[in-house]
mmCIF file of C-alpha atoms in Angstrom:
data_model
loop_
_atom_site.group_PDB
_atom_site.id
_atom_site.type_symbol
_atom_site.label_atom_id
_atom_site.label_comp_id
_atom_site.label_asym_id
_atom_site.label_seq_id
_atom_site.Cartn_x
_atom_site.Cartn_y
_atom_site.Cartn_z
ATOM 1 C CA MET A 1 52.295 -9.305 39.306
ATOM 2 C CA SER A 2 50.623 -5.917 39.457
ATOM 3 C CA LEU A 3 47.976 -6.462 36.739
ATOM 4 C CA VAL A 4 45.217 -9.042 37.071
ATOM 5 C CA VAL A 5 42.447 -9.548 34.503
ATOM 6 C CA HIS A 6 39.317 -11.059 35.984
ATOM 7 C CA HIS A 7 38.329 -13.001 32.911
ATOM 8 C CA LEU A 8 34.991 -14.655 32.173
ATOM 9 C CA ASP A 9 34.889 -17.206 29.367
ATOM 10 C CA ASP A 10 33.181 -16.101 26.158
ATOM 11 C CA SER A 11 32.967 -12.455 27.226
ATOM 12 C CA ARG A 12 34.171 -8.962 26.461
ATOM 13 C CA SER A 13 37.327 -9.569 28.465
ATOM 14 C CA GLN A 14 38.909 -11.121 25.366
ATOM 15 C CA ARG A 15 39.451 -7.547 24.238
ATOM 16 C CA ILE A 16 41.507 -6.734 27.302
ATOM 17 C CA LEU A 17 43.785 -9.763 26.846
ATOM 18 C CA TRP A 18 44.417 -8.700 23.236
ATOM 19 C CA LEU A 19 45.306 -5.165 24.303
ATOM 20 C CA LEU A 20 47.645 -6.398 27.053
ATOM 21 C CA GLU A 21 49.436 -8.606 24.515
ATOM 22 C CA GLU A 22 49.749 -5.658 22.131
ATOM 23 C CA LEU A 23 51.040 -3.423 24.926
ATOM 24 C CA ASN A 24 53.462 -6.159 25.965
ATOM 25 C CA VAL A 25 52.696 -5.677 29.650
ATOM 26 C CA PRO A 26 52.910 -8.663 32.025
ATOM 27 C CA TYR A 27 49.617 -9.689 33.574
ATOM 28 C CA GLU A 28 47.918 -12.541 35.316
ATOM 29 C CA ILE A 29 44.529 -14.015 34.420
ATOM 30 C CA LYS A 30 41.994 -15.051 37.009
ATOM 31 C CA TYR A 31 39.445 -17.319 35.305
ATOM 32 C CA TYR A 32 35.705 -17.441 35.950
ATOM 33 C CA LYS A 33 33.252 -19.810 34.285
ATOM 34 C CA ARG A 34 29.675 -19.098 33.259
ATOM 35 C CA ASP A 35 26.939 -21.295 34.680
ATOM 36 C CA PRO A 36 26.488 -23.964 31.975
ATOM 37 C CA ILE A 37 22.673 -23.704 32.075
ATOM 38 C CA THR A 38 21.921 -20.024 32.707
ATOM 39 C CA ARG A 39 25.122 -18.672 31.050
ATOM 40 C CA LEU A 40 25.304 -16.153 33.914
ATOM 41 C CA ALA A 41 28.599 -15.035 35.447
ATOM 42 C CA PRO A 42 29.429 -16.620 38.822
ATOM 43 C CA VAL A 43 28.696 -14.628 41.988
ATOM 44 C CA GLU A 44 32.433 -14.583 42.829
ATOM 45 C CA LEU A 45 32.826 -11.709 40.356
ATOM 46 C CA LYS A 46 30.725 -9.542 42.697
ATOM 47 C CA GLN A 47 33.522 -9.797 45.260
ATOM 48 C CA ILE A 48 35.870 -8.086 42.807
ATOM 49 C CA HIS A 49 33.479 -5.346 41.654
ATOM 50 C CA PRO A 50 29.856 -4.787 42.773
ATOM 51 C CA LEU A 51 28.542 -4.964 39.181
ATOM 52 C CA GLY A 52 29.621 -8.636 39.046
ATOM 53 C CA LYS A 53 30.588 -8.401 35.360
ATOM 54 C CA SER A 54 33.697 -9.161 33.375
ATOM 55 C CA PRO A 55 36.117 -7.760 32.386
ATOM 56 C CA VAL A 56 37.419 -6.201 35.547
ATOM 57 C CA LEU A 57 41.021 -5.042 35.705
ATOM 58 C CA GLN A 58 42.909 -4.969 38.967
ATOM 59 C CA ASP A 59 46.084 -2.891 39.164
ATOM 60 C CA LYS A 60 47.382 -3.195 42.731
ATOM 61 C CA GLU A 61 44.659 -1.488 44.788
ATOM 62 C CA LYS A 62 42.802 -0.076 41.770
ATOM 63 C CA ILE A 63 39.752 -1.881 40.367
ATOM 64 C CA ILE A 64 38.550 -0.759 36.917
ATOM 65 C CA ALA A 65 35.312 -1.891 35.261
ATOM 66 C CA GLU A 66 33.659 -1.195 31.866
ATOM 67 C CA SER A 67 35.561 -2.241 28.745
ATOM 68 C CA GLY A 68 35.926 1.274 27.336
ATOM 69 C CA CYS A 69 37.302 2.577 30.628
ATOM 70 C CA ILE A 70 39.745 -0.343 30.959
ATOM 71 C CA VAL A 71 41.025 0.295 27.431
ATOM 72 C CA GLU A 72 41.541 3.982 28.260
ATOM 73 C CA TYR A 73 43.229 3.103 31.569
ATOM 74 C CA LEU A 74 45.641 0.594 30.045
ATOM 75 C CA ILE A 75 46.656 2.797 27.123
ATOM 76 C CA ARG A 76 46.999 5.959 29.227
ATOM 77 C CA THR A 77 48.942 4.111 31.941
ATOM 78 C CA TYR A 78 51.056 1.607 29.992
ATOM 79 C CA GLY A 79 50.970 2.922 26.419
ATOM 80 C CA LYS A 80 51.195 6.701 26.774
ATOM 81 C CA ASN A 81 52.544 8.356 23.618
ATOM 82 C CA THR A 82 52.287 5.133 21.627
ATOM 83 C CA LYS A 83 50.340 4.318 18.472
ATOM 84 C CA PHE A 84 47.425 2.897 20.498
ATOM 85 C CA MET A 85 45.670 6.235 20.869
ATOM 86 C CA PRO A 86 45.967 9.555 19.008
ATOM 87 C CA LYS A 87 47.271 12.517 20.986
ATOM 88 C CA GLU A 88 44.543 14.775 22.320
ATOM 89 C CA ASP A 89 45.403 17.611 19.931
ATOM 90 C CA ASP A 90 45.248 15.235 16.942
ATOM 91 C CA PRO A 91 42.039 15.646 14.902
ATOM 92 C CA MET A 92 41.695 11.845 15.072
ATOM 93 C CA TYR A 93 41.338 11.913 18.858
ATOM 94 C CA PHE A 94 37.546 12.310 18.872
ATOM 95 C CA ASN A 95 37.274 9.768 16.092
ATOM 96 C CA TYR A 96 39.063 7.386 18.462
ATOM 97 C CA LEU A 97 36.711 8.262 21.341
ATOM 98 C CA HIS A 98 33.716 7.887 19.037
ATOM 99 C CA TRP A 99 34.594 4.251 18.326
ATOM 100 C CA LEU A 100 35.206 3.535 22.011
ATOM 101 C CA HIS A 101 31.701 4.737 22.841
ATOM 102 C CA PHE A 102 30.032 3.409 19.687
ATOM 103 C CA SER A 103 31.200 -0.165 20.368
ATOM 104 C CA GLU A 104 29.155 -0.622 23.526
ATOM 105 C CA GLY A 105 26.815 2.376 23.294
ATOM 106 C CA SER A 106 25.331 1.600 19.881
ATOM 107 C CA ALA A 107 26.790 -1.530 18.330
ATOM 108 C CA MET A 108 26.283 -4.106 21.072
ATOM 109 C CA THR A 109 22.630 -3.225 21.690
ATOM 110 C CA PRO A 110 20.984 -5.022 18.707
ATOM 111 C CA ILE A 111 23.465 -7.899 19.110
ATOM 112 C CA LEU A 112 22.306 -8.413 22.698
ATOM 113 C CA LEU A 113 18.683 -7.938 21.666
ATOM 114 C CA ALA A 114 19.052 -10.632 18.997
ATOM 115 C CA LEU A 115 20.640 -12.950 21.565
ATOM 116 C CA TYR A 116 17.768 -12.441 24.009
ATOM 117 C CA MET A 117 15.152 -12.781 21.241
ATOM 118 C CA SER A 118 16.612 -16.118 20.162
ATOM 119 C CA ARG A 119 15.396 -17.495 23.509
ATOM 120 C CA LEU A 120 11.789 -16.555 22.757
ATOM 121 C CA GLY A 121 11.503 -18.380 19.434
ATOM 122 C CA ASP A 122 8.589 -17.340 17.210
ATOM 123 C CA ALA A 123 7.178 -15.032 19.875
ATOM 124 C CA ALA A 124 9.973 -12.571 19.091
ATOM 125 C CA ALA A 125 8.971 -12.219 15.416
ATOM 126 C CA PRO A 126 7.415 -8.704 15.747
ATOM 127 C CA LEU A 127 10.741 -7.264 16.916
ATOM 128 C CA LEU A 128 13.084 -8.961 14.466
ATOM 129 C CA PRO A 129 12.771 -6.513 11.542
ATOM 130 C CA ARG A 130 13.759 -3.598 13.768
ATOM 131 C CA ILE A 131 16.693 -5.486 15.295
ATOM 132 C CA SER A 132 17.808 -6.638 11.869
ATOM 133 C CA SER A 133 17.697 -3.116 10.442
ATOM 134 C CA GLU A 134 19.801 -1.822 13.335
ATOM 135 C CA LEU A 135 22.388 -4.579 12.785
ATOM 136 C CA THR A 136 22.545 -3.639 9.093
ATOM 137 C CA ASN A 137 22.822 0.033 10.020
ATOM 138 C CA HIS A 138 25.790 -0.561 12.340
ATOM 139 C CA PHE A 139 27.717 -3.060 10.212
ATOM 140 C CA THR A 140 27.244 -0.911 7.097
ATOM 141 C CA TYR A 141 28.548 2.098 9.010
ATOM 142 C CA MET A 142 31.545 0.149 10.311
ATOM 143 C CA SER A 143 32.314 -1.346 6.911
ATOM 144 C CA ASP A 144 32.050 2.013 5.111
ATOM 145 C CA SER A 145 34.206 3.675 7.770
ATOM 146 C CA LEU A 146 36.896 1.009 7.590
ATOM 147 C CA GLY A 147 36.932 1.025 3.777
ATOM 148 C CA ASP A 148 40.241 -0.396 2.585
ATOM 149 C CA LYS A 149 42.209 0.867 5.576
ATOM 150 C CA LYS A 150 43.998 -1.750 7.642
ATOM 151 C CA TYR A 151 42.542 -0.573 10.959
ATOM 152 C CA PHE A 152 39.778 1.829 11.907
ATOM 153 C CA LEU A 153 42.069 4.825 12.380
ATOM 154 C CA GLY A 154 44.537 3.957 9.621
ATOM 155 C CA ASP A 155 47.654 1.803 9.365
ATOM 156 C CA GLU A 156 48.099 1.090 13.050
ATOM 157 C CA VAL A 157 45.999 -0.850 15.519
ATOM 158 C CA THR A 158 44.504 1.364 18.260
ATOM 159 C CA GLY A 159 42.137 1.039 21.189
ATOM 160 C CA ALA A 160 39.296 1.594 18.688
ATOM 161 C CA ASP A 161 40.032 -1.783 17.059
ATOM 162 C CA VAL A 162 40.320 -3.429 20.481
ATOM 163 C CA MET A 163 36.776 -2.302 21.256
ATOM 164 C CA LEU A 164 35.338 -3.005 17.801
ATOM 165 C CA VAL A 165 36.787 -6.500 17.460
ATOM 166 C CA PHE A 166 34.239 -7.924 19.885
ATOM 167 C CA VAL A 167 31.426 -6.449 17.775
ATOM 168 C CA VAL A 168 32.983 -7.911 14.610
ATOM 169 C CA GLU A 169 33.354 -11.332 16.267
ATOM 170 C CA ALA A 170 29.741 -11.265 17.419
ATOM 171 C CA GLY A 171 28.720 -10.468 13.831
ATOM 172 C CA LEU A 172 30.902 -13.257 12.447
ATOM 173 C CA ASN A 173 29.541 -15.798 14.927
ATOM 174 C CA ARG A 174 25.997 -14.960 13.859
ATOM 175 C CA GLY A 175 26.788 -15.075 10.137
ATOM 176 C CA LEU A 176 26.013 -11.401 9.670
ATOM 177 C CA LEU A 177 29.163 -10.297 7.856
ATOM 178 C CA GLU A 178 28.731 -11.900 4.431
ATOM 179 C CA ASN A 179 28.226 -8.481 2.856
ATOM 180 C CA TYR A 180 30.990 -6.826 4.849
ATOM 181 C CA THR A 181 34.085 -8.780 3.892
ATOM 182 C CA ASN A 182 36.447 -5.957 4.860
ATOM 183 C CA LEU A 183 35.292 -6.284 8.474
ATOM 184 C CA MET A 184 36.837 -9.725 8.654
ATOM 185 C CA TYR A 185 40.250 -8.016 8.942
ATOM 186 C CA ILE A 186 40.659 -9.334 12.449
ATOM 187 C CA ASN A 187 41.252 -12.923 11.382
ATOM 188 C CA MET B 1 26.304 29.996 15.529
ATOM 189 C CA SER B 2 29.090 27.455 15.545
ATOM 190 C CA LEU B 3 27.361 24.738 17.620
ATOM 191 C CA VAL B 4 24.261 22.931 16.433
ATOM 192 C CA VAL B 5 22.570 20.092 18.350
ATOM 193 C CA HIS B 6 20.589 17.766 16.124
ATOM 194 C CA HIS B 7 17.928 16.972 18.670
ATOM 195 C CA LEU B 8 15.342 14.197 18.546
ATOM 196 C CA ASP B 9 12.390 14.458 20.918
ATOM 197 C CA ASP B 10 12.424 12.075 23.880
ATOM 198 C CA SER B 11 15.997 10.972 23.285
ATOM 199 C CA ARG B 12 19.486 10.983 24.741
ATOM 200 C CA SER B 13 20.103 14.413 23.273
ATOM 201 C CA GLN B 14 18.480 15.941 26.375
ATOM 202 C CA ARG B 15 21.813 15.270 28.079
ATOM 203 C CA ILE B 16 23.670 17.403 25.576
ATOM 204 C CA LEU B 17 21.318 20.354 26.027
ATOM 205 C CA TRP B 18 21.822 20.167 29.790
ATOM 206 C CA LEU B 19 25.606 20.139 29.402
ATOM 207 C CA LEU B 20 25.561 23.075 26.985
ATOM 208 C CA GLU B 21 23.464 25.062 29.462
ATOM 209 C CA GLU B 22 25.908 24.187 32.277
ATOM 210 C CA LEU B 23 28.880 25.144 30.088
ATOM 211 C CA ASN B 24 27.122 28.379 29.135
ATOM 212 C CA VAL B 25 28.051 28.012 25.478
ATOM 213 C CA PRO B 26 25.718 29.411 22.802
ATOM 214 C CA TYR B 27 24.148 26.795 20.557
ATOM 215 C CA GLU B 28 21.337 26.253 18.156
ATOM 216 C CA ILE B 29 18.871 23.356 18.196
ATOM 217 C CA LYS B 30 17.690 21.609 15.068
ATOM 218 C CA TYR B 31 14.571 19.631 15.952
ATOM 219 C CA TYR B 32 13.593 16.200 14.627
ATOM 220 C CA LYS B 33 10.382 14.347 15.463
ATOM 221 C CA ARG B 34 9.939 10.601 15.900
ATOM 222 C CA ASP B 35 7.399 8.839 13.731
ATOM 223 C CA PRO B 36 4.257 8.833 15.895
ATOM 224 C CA ILE B 37 3.514 5.150 15.146
ATOM 225 C CA THR B 38 6.918 3.451 14.902
ATOM 226 C CA ARG B 39 8.744 5.876 17.282
ATOM 227 C CA LEU B 40 11.697 5.712 14.872
ATOM 228 C CA ALA B 41 13.904 8.699 14.147
ATOM 229 C CA PRO B 42 13.239 10.413 10.789
ATOM 230 C CA VAL B 43 15.517 9.573 7.852
ATOM 231 C CA GLU B 44 16.686 13.215 7.733
ATOM 232 C CA LEU B 45 19.068 12.415 10.596
ATOM 233 C CA LYS B 46 20.983 10.123 8.232
ATOM 234 C CA GLN B 47 21.946 13.194 6.212
ATOM 235 C CA ILE B 48 23.743 14.586 9.268
ATOM 236 C CA HIS B 49 25.502 11.379 10.322
ATOM 237 C CA PRO B 50 25.278 7.940 8.644
ATOM 238 C CA LEU B 51 24.106 6.254 11.874
ATOM 239 C CA GLY B 52 20.900 8.309 11.696
ATOM 240 C CA LYS B 53 20.681 8.664 15.492
ATOM 241 C CA SER B 54 20.418 11.548 17.896
ATOM 242 C CA PRO B 55 22.212 13.301 19.501
ATOM 243 C CA VAL B 56 24.600 14.517 16.863
ATOM 244 C CA LEU B 57 26.682 17.613 17.535
ATOM 245 C CA GLN B 58 27.850 19.836 14.723
ATOM 246 C CA ASP B 59 30.686 22.256 15.403
ATOM 247 C CA LYS B 60 31.420 24.055 12.134
ATOM 248 C CA GLU B 61 32.668 21.278 9.861
ATOM 249 C CA LYS B 62 32.954 18.673 12.645
ATOM 250 C CA ILE B 63 30.194 16.123 13.208
ATOM 251 C CA ILE B 64 30.310 14.199 16.497
ATOM 252 C CA ALA B 65 28.077 11.223 17.358
ATOM 253 C CA GLU B 66 27.672 8.993 20.456
ATOM 254 C CA SER B 67 26.620 10.675 23.701
ATOM 255 C CA GLY B 68 29.791 9.791 25.626
ATOM 256 C CA CYS B 69 31.976 11.175 22.856
ATOM 257 C CA ILE B 70 29.915 14.382 22.576
ATOM 258 C CA VAL B 71 30.212 14.938 26.337
ATOM 259 C CA GLU B 72 33.997 14.468 26.127
ATOM 260 C CA TYR B 73 34.208 16.768 23.093
ATOM 261 C CA LEU B 74 32.186 19.566 24.673
ATOM 262 C CA ILE B 75 34.016 19.505 28.004
ATOM 263 C CA ARG B 76 37.483 19.190 26.446
ATOM 264 C CA THR B 77 36.741 21.940 23.911
ATOM 265 C CA TYR B 78 34.567 24.398 25.852
ATOM 266 C CA GLY B 79 35.149 23.449 29.492
ATOM 267 C CA LYS B 80 38.842 22.623 29.714
ATOM 268 C CA ASN B 81 40.190 22.984 33.269
ATOM 269 C CA THR B 82 36.694 23.398 34.702
ATOM 270 C CA LYS B 83 34.840 21.350 37.306
ATOM 271 C CA PHE B 84 33.092 19.283 34.616
ATOM 272 C CA MET B 85 35.848 16.698 34.372
ATOM 273 C CA PRO B 86 38.742 15.774 36.694
ATOM 274 C CA LYS B 87 42.246 16.411 35.416
ATOM 275 C CA GLU B 88 43.914 13.359 33.929
ATOM 276 C CA ASP B 89 46.385 13.022 36.809
ATOM 277 C CA ASP B 90 43.557 13.159 39.362
ATOM 278 C CA PRO B 91 42.722 9.712 40.804
ATOM 279 C CA MET B 92 39.055 10.508 40.065
ATOM 280 C CA TYR B 93 39.734 10.679 36.337
ATOM 281 C CA PHE B 94 39.106 6.976 35.676
ATOM 282 C CA ASN B 95 36.120 7.077 37.980
ATOM 283 C CA TYR B 96 34.767 9.773 35.671
ATOM 284 C CA LEU B 97 35.509 7.704 32.559
ATOM 285 C CA HIS B 98 33.937 4.650 34.201
ATOM 286 C CA TRP B 99 30.603 6.447 34.566
ATOM 287 C CA LEU B 100 30.756 7.742 30.979
ATOM 288 C CA HIS B 101 31.121 4.181 29.687
ATOM 289 C CA PHE B 102 28.843 2.551 32.272
ATOM 290 C CA SER B 103 25.884 4.780 31.329
ATOM 291 C CA GLU B 104 25.503 3.417 27.817
ATOM 292 C CA GLY B 105 27.675 0.291 28.021
ATOM 293 C CA SER B 106 25.919 -1.343 30.967
ATOM 294 C CA ALA B 107 23.067 0.735 32.316
ATOM 295 C CA MET B 108 20.991 1.379 29.194
ATOM 296 C CA THR B 109 20.980 -2.246 28.046
ATOM 297 C CA PRO B 110 18.298 -3.691 30.391
ATOM 298 C CA ILE B 111 16.303 -0.465 30.070
ATOM 299 C CA LEU B 112 16.156 -0.903 26.294
ATOM 300 C CA LEU B 113 15.469 -4.626 26.687
ATOM 301 C CA ALA B 114 12.521 -3.858 28.994
ATOM 302 C CA LEU B 115 11.213 -1.340 26.465
ATOM 303 C CA TYR B 116 11.394 -3.862 23.620
ATOM 304 C CA MET B 117 9.868 -6.625 25.786
ATOM 305 C CA SER B 118 6.903 -4.424 26.643
ATOM 306 C CA ARG B 119 5.898 -4.697 22.982
ATOM 307 C CA LEU B 120 5.687 -8.499 23.178
ATOM 308 C CA GLY B 121 3.282 -8.702 26.123
ATOM 309 C CA ASP B 122 3.089 -12.082 27.895
ATOM 310 C CA ALA B 123 5.387 -13.713 25.348
ATOM 311 C CA ALA B 124 8.313 -11.889 26.974
ATOM 312 C CA ALA B 125 7.713 -13.450 30.414
ATOM 313 C CA PRO B 126 10.680 -15.895 30.278
ATOM 314 C CA LEU B 127 13.147 -12.998 29.952
ATOM 315 C CA LEU B 128 11.694 -10.626 32.531
ATOM 316 C CA PRO B 129 13.403 -12.048 35.663
ATOM 317 C CA ARG B 130 16.835 -11.637 34.067
ATOM 318 C CA ILE B 131 16.090 -8.095 32.877
ATOM 319 C CA SER B 132 14.672 -7.180 36.251
ATOM 320 C CA SER B 133 17.716 -8.508 38.113
ATOM 321 C CA GLU B 134 20.024 -6.481 35.863
ATOM 322 C CA LEU B 135 17.998 -3.322 36.480
ATOM 323 C CA THR B 136 18.256 -3.944 40.238
ATOM 324 C CA ASN B 137 21.975 -4.620 39.889
ATOM 325 C CA HIS B 138 22.610 -1.325 38.089
ATOM 326 C CA PHE B 139 20.366 0.933 40.176
ATOM 327 C CA THR B 140 21.708 -0.562 43.426
ATOM 328 C CA TYR B 141 25.254 0.065 42.217
ATOM 329 C CA MET B 142 24.432 3.640 41.216
ATOM 330 C CA SER B 143 22.604 4.337 44.461
ATOM 331 C CA ASP B 144 25.388 2.868 46.633
ATOM 332 C CA SER B 145 28.024 4.794 44.657
ATOM 333 C CA LEU B 146 26.161 8.092 44.966
ATOM 334 C CA GLY B 147 25.518 7.596 48.693
ATOM 335 C CA ASP B 148 24.812 10.973 50.262
ATOM 336 C CA LYS B 149 27.065 12.892 47.886
ATOM 337 C CA LYS B 150 25.435 15.626 45.855
ATOM 338 C CA TYR B 151 26.774 14.363 42.517
ATOM 339 C CA PHE B 152 28.486 11.176 41.405
ATOM 340 C CA LEU B 153 32.018 12.526 41.790
ATOM 341 C CA GLY B 154 31.349 14.747 44.816
ATOM 342 C CA ASP B 155 30.083 18.289 45.328
ATOM 343 C CA GLU B 156 30.201 19.419 41.724
ATOM 344 C CA VAL B 157 28.261 18.338 38.669
ATOM 345 C CA THR B 158 30.460 16.666 36.040
ATOM 346 C CA GLY B 159 30.082 14.911 32.707
ATOM 347 C CA ALA B 160 29.384 11.718 34.698
ATOM 348 C CA ASP B 161 26.083 13.166 35.946
ATOM 349 C CA VAL B 162 25.232 14.398 32.457
ATOM 350 C CA MET B 163 25.517 10.820 31.207
ATOM 351 C CA LEU B 164 23.815 9.180 34.202
ATOM 352 C CA VAL B 165 20.838 11.522 34.321
ATOM 353 C CA PHE B 166 19.249 9.855 31.299
ATOM 354 C CA VAL B 167 19.517 6.466 33.036
ATOM 355 C CA VAL B 168 17.957 7.929 36.193
ATOM 356 C CA GLU B 169 15.136 9.504 34.183
ATOM 357 C CA ALA B 170 14.457 6.218 32.405
ATOM 358 C CA GLY B 171 14.282 4.526 35.825
ATOM 359 C CA LEU B 172 11.960 7.217 37.175
ATOM 360 C CA ASN B 173 9.652 7.000 34.167
ATOM 361 C CA ARG B 174 9.328 3.243 34.673
ATOM 362 C CA GLY B 175 8.720 3.524 38.436
ATOM 363 C CA LEU B 176 11.931 1.664 39.251
ATOM 364 C CA LEU B 177 13.477 4.082 41.727
ATOM 365 C CA GLU B 178 11.221 3.659 44.778
ATOM 366 C CA ASN B 179 14.033 1.970 46.696
ATOM 367 C CA TYR B 180 16.682 4.389 45.490
ATOM 368 C CA THR B 181 15.482 7.757 46.731
ATOM 369 C CA ASN B 182 18.966 9.300 46.605
ATOM 370 C CA LEU B 183 19.004 8.794 42.814
ATOM 371 C CA MET B 184 16.170 11.292 42.466
ATOM 372 C CA TYR B 185 18.750 14.056 43.016
ATOM 373 C CA ILE B 186 18.248 15.302 39.532
ATOM 374 C CA ASN B 187 14.813 16.738 40.175
#
């Protein structure tokens, strides 16, 4: 099997499995488990890629890390000229790239901050209003942008949805999407 | 002037100004100042793009947000077939995309966490070892990847360096680069 997903439980690599299913490409999963106490990834992941994070995609001798880059690699390699990304001369192309970068660049930051803050209990109180306002800012933006479309770029699922779904799931898991019912489109 | 950079002081939009200078494209800067107490961006930025962040690039009627997307837009629009990005059939192309996504996806996260934690004083102590180990992880990876090359992809500056320079500067400003002297290449 040429494609291997190095997959950590409860991590961003869920996105990559979804995309591979959508692309209908055969792949193998190598599973890694978080430490049950620290929730950290196991050191074995460092043998695959020096960052030691998941997802990592292996395609024969190639090793690709960073979710946005893996999504681009898979679509450009196994889904060229398909619905999964707009063509580069399509005005939607930079809209597509915007969502790829927004998902990890902007959207995940307050989600991770909230996760870290939850470990500090009351001591984190001074930072919570700022984190909360950023979460509202991002989910409002996503909800307004999606509107009543089926997917973020229109009628068809694209790499943008693959990236955004992890943000939506994180919001759902934290009970943040009550006011953004259209974002629950993934279920 | 067709290009306008909506520029917030002390922000990621420094990258975009550097790239525009390298590309030798005329542009105009619209300046925004952070609130001196809260350090937040002014609400005027929300009139340009609903996220209310900087940088935002305006090219006639187009509005582009997210640093990685702006870098891609500028190089693909004003620097096509130049040294600033590898061609898509070049094996370095996904290396290039990796750095674009790594810069905000991975590298900025512990830097922002450390910044937030600094506001909590001693109360943040339980989280500092984890943040510190992630900073070491990322700067070691960057330093090992750069090696003795001049820029991250080789002899020529590319969009990867434009994205990474803000991470390097953040590391420098926090005194984190003592053990990574090759990363000080930007000065």
